[in-house]
Short mmCIF file of C-alpha atoms in Angstrom, two decimals:
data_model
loop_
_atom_site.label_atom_id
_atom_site.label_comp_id
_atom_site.label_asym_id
_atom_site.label_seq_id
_atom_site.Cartn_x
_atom_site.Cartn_y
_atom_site.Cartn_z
CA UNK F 5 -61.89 -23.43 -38.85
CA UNK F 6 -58.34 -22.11 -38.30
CA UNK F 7 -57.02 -25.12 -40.55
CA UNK F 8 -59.65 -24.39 -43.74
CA UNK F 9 -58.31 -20.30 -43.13
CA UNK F 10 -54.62 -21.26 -43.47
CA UNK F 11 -55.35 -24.10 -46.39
CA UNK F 12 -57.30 -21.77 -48.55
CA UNK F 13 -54.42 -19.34 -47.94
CA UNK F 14 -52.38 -21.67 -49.08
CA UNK F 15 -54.12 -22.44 -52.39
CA UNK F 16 -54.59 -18.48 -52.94
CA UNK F 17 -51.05 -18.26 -52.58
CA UNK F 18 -49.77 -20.59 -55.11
CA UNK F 19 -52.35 -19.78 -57.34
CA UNK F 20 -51.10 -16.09 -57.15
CA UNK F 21 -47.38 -17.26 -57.53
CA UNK F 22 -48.55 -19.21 -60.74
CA UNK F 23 -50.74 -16.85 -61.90
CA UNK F 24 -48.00 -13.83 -61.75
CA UNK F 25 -45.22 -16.32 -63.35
CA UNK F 26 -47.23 -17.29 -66.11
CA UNK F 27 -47.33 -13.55 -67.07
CA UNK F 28 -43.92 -13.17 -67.20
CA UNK F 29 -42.93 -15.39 -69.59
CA UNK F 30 -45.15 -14.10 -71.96
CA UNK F 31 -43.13 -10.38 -71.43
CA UNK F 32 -40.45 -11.75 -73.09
CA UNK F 33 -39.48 -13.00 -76.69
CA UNK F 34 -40.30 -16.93 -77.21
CA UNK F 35 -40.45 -17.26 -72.99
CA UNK F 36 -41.72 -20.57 -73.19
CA UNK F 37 -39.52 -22.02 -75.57
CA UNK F 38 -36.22 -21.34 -73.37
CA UNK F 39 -34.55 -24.90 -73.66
CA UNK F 40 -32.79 -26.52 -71.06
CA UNK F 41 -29.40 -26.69 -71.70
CA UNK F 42 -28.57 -29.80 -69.65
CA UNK F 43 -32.00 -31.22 -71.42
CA UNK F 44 -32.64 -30.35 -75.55
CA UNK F 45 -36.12 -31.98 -74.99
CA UNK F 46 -37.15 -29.78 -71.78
CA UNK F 47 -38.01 -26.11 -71.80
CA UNK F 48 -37.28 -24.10 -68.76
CA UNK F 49 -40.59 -22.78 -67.05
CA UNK F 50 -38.56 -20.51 -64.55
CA UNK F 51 -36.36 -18.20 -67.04
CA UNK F 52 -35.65 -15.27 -64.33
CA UNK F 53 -35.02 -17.62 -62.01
CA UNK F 54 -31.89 -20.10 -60.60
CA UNK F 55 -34.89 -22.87 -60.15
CA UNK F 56 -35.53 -23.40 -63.93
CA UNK F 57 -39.13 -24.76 -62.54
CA UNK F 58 -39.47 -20.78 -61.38
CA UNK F 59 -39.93 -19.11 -58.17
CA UNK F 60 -37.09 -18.28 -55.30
CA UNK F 61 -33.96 -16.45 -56.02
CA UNK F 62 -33.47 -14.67 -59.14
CA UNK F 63 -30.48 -15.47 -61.72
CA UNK F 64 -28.95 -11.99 -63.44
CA UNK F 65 -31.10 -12.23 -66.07
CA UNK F 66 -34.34 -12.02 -63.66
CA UNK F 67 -32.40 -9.48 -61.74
CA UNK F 68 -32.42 -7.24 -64.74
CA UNK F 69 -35.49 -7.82 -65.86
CA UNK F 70 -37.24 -6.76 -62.53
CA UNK F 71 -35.35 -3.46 -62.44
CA UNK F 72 -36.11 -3.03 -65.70
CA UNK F 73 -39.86 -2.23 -65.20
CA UNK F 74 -40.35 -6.03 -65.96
CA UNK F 75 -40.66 -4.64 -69.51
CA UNK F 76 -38.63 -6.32 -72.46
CA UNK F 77 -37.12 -3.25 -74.68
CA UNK F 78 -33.89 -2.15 -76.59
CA UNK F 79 -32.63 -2.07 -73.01
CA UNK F 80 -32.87 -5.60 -71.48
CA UNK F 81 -32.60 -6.74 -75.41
CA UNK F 82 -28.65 -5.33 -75.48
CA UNK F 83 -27.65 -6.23 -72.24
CA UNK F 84 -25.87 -9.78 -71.54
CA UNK F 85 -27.34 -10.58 -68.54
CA UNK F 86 -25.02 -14.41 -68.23
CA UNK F 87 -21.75 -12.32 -70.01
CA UNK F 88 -21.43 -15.19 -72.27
CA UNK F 89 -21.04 -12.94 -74.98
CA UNK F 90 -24.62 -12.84 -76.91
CA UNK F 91 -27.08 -10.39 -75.96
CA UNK F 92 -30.77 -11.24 -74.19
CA UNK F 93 -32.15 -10.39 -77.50
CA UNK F 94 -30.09 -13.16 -79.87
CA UNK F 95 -30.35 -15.48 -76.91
CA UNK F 96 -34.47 -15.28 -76.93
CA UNK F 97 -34.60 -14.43 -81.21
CA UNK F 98 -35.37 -10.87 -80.83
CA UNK F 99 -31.87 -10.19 -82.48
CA UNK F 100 -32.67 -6.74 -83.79
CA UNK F 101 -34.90 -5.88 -80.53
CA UNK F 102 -38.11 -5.17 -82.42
CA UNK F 103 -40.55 -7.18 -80.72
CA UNK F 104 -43.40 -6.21 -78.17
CA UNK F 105 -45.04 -8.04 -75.93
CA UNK F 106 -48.55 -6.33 -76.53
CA UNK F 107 -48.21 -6.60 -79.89
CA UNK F 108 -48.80 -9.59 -81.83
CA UNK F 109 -47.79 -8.32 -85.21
CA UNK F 110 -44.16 -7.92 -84.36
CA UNK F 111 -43.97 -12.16 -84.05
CA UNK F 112 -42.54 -11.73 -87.17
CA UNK F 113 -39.70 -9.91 -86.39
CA UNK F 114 -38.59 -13.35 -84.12
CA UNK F 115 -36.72 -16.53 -84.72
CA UNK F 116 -37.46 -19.99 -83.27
CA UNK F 117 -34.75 -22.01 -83.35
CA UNK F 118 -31.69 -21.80 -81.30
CA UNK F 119 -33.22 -19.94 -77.91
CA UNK F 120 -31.29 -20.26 -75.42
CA UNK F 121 -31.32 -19.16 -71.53
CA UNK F 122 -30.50 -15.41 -71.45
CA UNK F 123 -29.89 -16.08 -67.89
CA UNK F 124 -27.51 -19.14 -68.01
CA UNK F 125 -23.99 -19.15 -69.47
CA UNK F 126 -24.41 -21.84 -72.59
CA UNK F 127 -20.70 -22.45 -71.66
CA UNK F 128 -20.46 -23.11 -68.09
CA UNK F 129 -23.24 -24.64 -67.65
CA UNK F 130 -23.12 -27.67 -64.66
CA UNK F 131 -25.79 -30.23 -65.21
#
């Protein structure tokens, strides 16, 4: 009995950690297309985090997201959260910082192409 307790535990547990990440990415601009820069073809899953498959320690970019409310707004938008020169915003294709997560409508207001980690220097980068 004490082996089913701690197994279901288990499950409830990942599926909370899975269920809470998958939220996150859609707080921020074009969070599941972040590519991989040591991999064109791969999207990063784990954005906030210095795992790019998510969970454990945060990178700077996670870091200011959580103390921002874990809200995406003019704020987190202007900072450079990797100082590599090019704000959260042009980094995820929220350039002018007009886009909200609970609102569809302002999908136009994003680009698609060139995303890259908001969290990850694009020129230090050690695959």
């Amino acid at each position: 009995m004490e082996k089913l307790l701690c197994y279901t535990l288990f499950l409830l547990g990942v599926f909370y950690e899975l269920n809470c990440f998958q939220t996150y990415v859609t707080l921020i601009p074009n969070g599941s297309n972040v590519t991989d820069p040591c991999n064109a073809d791969k999207t990063i899953s784990g954005v906030g985090h210095l795992n790019s498959n998510g969970g454990g320690d945060r990178n700077q970019f996670g870091l200011d997201f959580a103390s921002n409310d874990r809200v995406w707004n003019s704020t987190l938008c202007n900072m450079d959260s990797d100082n590599d020169g090019i704000t959260n915003g042009a980094e995820l294709g929220d350039v002018n910082c007009l886009w909200v997560a609970s609102d569809a409508t302002t999908d136009q207001y994003l680009t698609y192409t060139g995303i890259t980690h908001p969290g990850m220097d694009q020129n230090n980068v050690q695959c």
